[in-house]
């Protein structure tokens, strides 16, 4: 854990109006370096598999590792991250889903502009994503871009492109013209994070540099949230209490060894992707 970080003020009003907040400092340099070393070890152990999978299949390694590896679980519980999340979601917080969004130099991975809310099947909207940087994230190496205020209208139509270089499983993208000139690049230093709304239009370009772009997206939800599709989703209670019982709460992982996709982690991945596929084929998908 990061002992020295002071809680940073996050404005709920700014988050509600713009649909995003950044940068928020959450990890001190030594703690950032420790997590980065853990990630690079994880990456090395899965490198062969990652290289055989196109970006749109890498979720099999990159998703929901907080259920399987203690160090990822610890990252989702970093006090400064949860202090910021609490200012938006309140004192009771579940870590529902995590995804490593990594673009190593030479990797063609990109992420088309999309709205997450269309295919997660979660209601009410007491949900947000924090994107925690373990490397610099810049416009040149493909930091996230958001369209300010785009969470406030109705859901935009989206289509599936199934482009294998798109890190999204079905290559989903907004299917109407957007004012991309208005996009804001959420550049981050290692140890900083951005926060974004369930319905904000967001995406990112490929890495055009020699600098890896390494970040973990953590989706936090209030226990009041329900998923309309699939079986009860797995989640980890990371702060406060859950009096609603809408999620299957799991025990914390004990170790850092093992391979992604095996054992309980495989079960989690299956459940998450079944629920998302069902929600995506529902009426909101456009
Ligand atoms: O890492 C990125 O560029 C995109 C992340 C994303 O789509 C998300 O966190 O929902």
JSON list of C-alpha atoms and ligand atoms in Angstrom, two decimals, residues 97 99-103 109-112 114-116 119-120 129-131 142-145 167-168 194 196-198 200 202-205 213 215-219, ligand 1:
[
{"chain": "A", "resi": 97, "resn": "UNK", "atom": "CA", "xyz": [-14.17, -5.75, -13.11]},
{"chain": "A", "resi": 99, "resn": "UNK", "atom": "CA", "xyz": [-8.79, -4.86, -17.35]},
{"chain": "A", "resi": 100, "resn": "UNK", "atom": "CA", "xyz": [-5.11, -4.35, -18.17]},
{"chain": "A", "resi": 101, "resn": "UNK", "atom": "CA", "xyz": [-5.04, -2.01, -21.17]},
{"chain": "A", "resi": 102, "resn": "UNK", "atom": "CA", "xyz": [-1.44, -2.28, -22.30]},
{"chain": "A", "resi": 103, "resn": "UNK", "atom": "CA", "xyz": [0.19, -1.13, -25.53]},
{"chain": "A", "resi": 109, "resn": "UNK", "atom": "CA", "xyz": [-3.71, -2.14, -30.35]},
{"chain": "A", "resi": 110, "resn": "UNK", "atom": "CA", "xyz": [-6.24, 0.70, -30.44]},
{"chain": "A", "resi": 111, "resn": "UNK", "atom": "CA", "xyz": [-9.65, 1.25, -28.89]},
{"chain": "A", "resi": 112, "resn": "UNK", "atom": "CA", "xyz": [-12.47, 2.80, -30.90]},
{"chain": "A", "resi": 114, "resn": "UNK", "atom": "CA", "xyz": [-17.45, 3.70, -27.46]},
{"chain": "A", "resi": 115, "resn": "UNK", "atom": "CA", "xyz": [-19.82, 3.94, -24.47]},
{"chain": "A", "resi": 116, "resn": "UNK", "atom": "CA", "xyz": [-19.37, 1.19, -21.86]},
{"chain": "A", "resi": 119, "resn": "UNK", "atom": "CA", "xyz": [-23.09, -3.44, -23.01]},
{"chain": "A", "resi": 120, "resn": "UNK", "atom": "CA", "xyz": [-22.48, -3.91, -19.30]},
{"chain": "A", "resi": 129, "resn": "UNK", "atom": "CA", "xyz": [-13.92, 3.41, -14.04]},
{"chain": "A", "resi": 130, "resn": "UNK", "atom": "CA", "xyz": [-10.55, 4.49, -12.69]},
{"chain": "A", "resi": 131, "resn": "UNK", "atom": "CA", "xyz": [-7.65, 4.10, -15.13]},
{"chain": "A", "resi": 142, "resn": "UNK", "atom": "CA", "xyz": [-2.03, 6.27, -26.95]},
{"chain": "A", "resi": 143, "resn": "UNK", "atom": "CA", "xyz": [-3.50, 7.73, -23.76]},
{"chain": "A", "resi": 144, "resn": "UNK", "atom": "CA", "xyz": [-7.26, 7.68, -23.40]},
{"chain": "A", "resi": 145, "resn": "UNK", "atom": "CA", "xyz": [-9.38, 10.34, -25.12]},
{"chain": "A", "resi": 167, "resn": "UNK", "atom": "CA", "xyz": [-8.77, -4.26, -27.69]},
{"chain": "A", "resi": 168, "resn": "UNK", "atom": "CA", "xyz": [-12.57, -4.35, -27.28]},
{"chain": "A", "resi": 194, "resn": "UNK", "atom": "CA", "xyz": [-8.25, 9.28, -14.45]},
{"chain": "A", "resi": 196, "resn": "UNK", "atom": "CA", "xyz": [-14.60, 8.20, -16.19]},
{"chain": "A", "resi": 197, "resn": "UNK", "atom": "CA", "xyz": [-18.37, 7.81, -16.32]},
{"chain": "A", "resi": 198, "resn": "UNK", "atom": "CA", "xyz": [-20.16, 4.65, -17.50]},
{"chain": "A", "resi": 200, "resn": "UNK", "atom": "CA", "xyz": [-18.81, 8.82, -21.58]},
{"chain": "A", "resi": 202, "resn": "UNK", "atom": "CA", "xyz": [-13.95, 7.27, -24.91]},
{"chain": "A", "resi": 203, "resn": "UNK", "atom": "CA", "xyz": [-11.21, 5.38, -26.75]},
{"chain": "A", "resi": 204, "resn": "UNK", "atom": "CA", "xyz": [-7.52, 5.62, -27.65]},
{"chain": "A", "resi": 205, "resn": "UNK", "atom": "CA", "xyz": [-5.08, 5.40, -30.56]},
{"chain": "A", "resi": 213, "resn": "UNK", "atom": "CA", "xyz": [1.67, 2.37, -22.11]},
{"chain": "A", "resi": 215, "resn": "UNK", "atom": "CA", "xyz": [-2.62, 0.93, -17.20]},
{"chain": "A", "resi": 216, "resn": "UNK", "atom": "CA", "xyz": [-5.25, -0.90, -15.21]},
{"chain": "A", "resi": 217, "resn": "UNK", "atom": "CA", "xyz": [-8.92, 0.01, -15.66]},
{"chain": "A", "resi": 218, "resn": "UNK", "atom": "CA", "xyz": [-10.79, -0.75, -12.42]},
{"chain": "A", "resi": 219, "resn": "UNK", "atom": "CA", "xyz": [-14.60, -0.68, -12.56]},
{"chain": "B", "resi": 1, "resn": "LIG", "atom": "O1", "xyz": [-7.21, 2.03, -22.17]},
{"chain": "B", "resi": 1, "resn": "LIG", "atom": "C1", "xyz": [-7.87, 2.58, -23.04]},
{"chain": "B", "resi": 1, "resn": "LIG", "atom": "O2", "xyz": [-7.37, 3.25, -23.90]},
{"chain": "B", "resi": 1, "resn": "LIG", "atom": "C2", "xyz": [-9.37, 2.44, -23.06]},
{"chain": "B", "resi": 1, "resn": "LIG", "atom": "C3", "xyz": [-9.92, 1.96, -21.79]},
{"chain": "B", "resi": 1, "resn": "LIG", "atom": "C4", "xyz": [-11.38, 1.72, -21.84]},
{"chain": "B", "resi": 1, "resn": "LIG", "atom": "O3", "xyz": [-12.00, 1.61, -22.87]},
{"chain": "B", "resi": 1, "resn": "LIG", "atom": "C5", "xyz": [-12.08, 1.62, -20.57]},
{"chain": "B", "resi": 1, "resn": "LIG", "atom": "O4", "xyz": [-11.46, 1.68, -19.50]},
{"chain": "B", "resi": 1, "resn": "LIG", "atom": "O5", "xyz": [-13.32, 1.50, -20.57]}
]
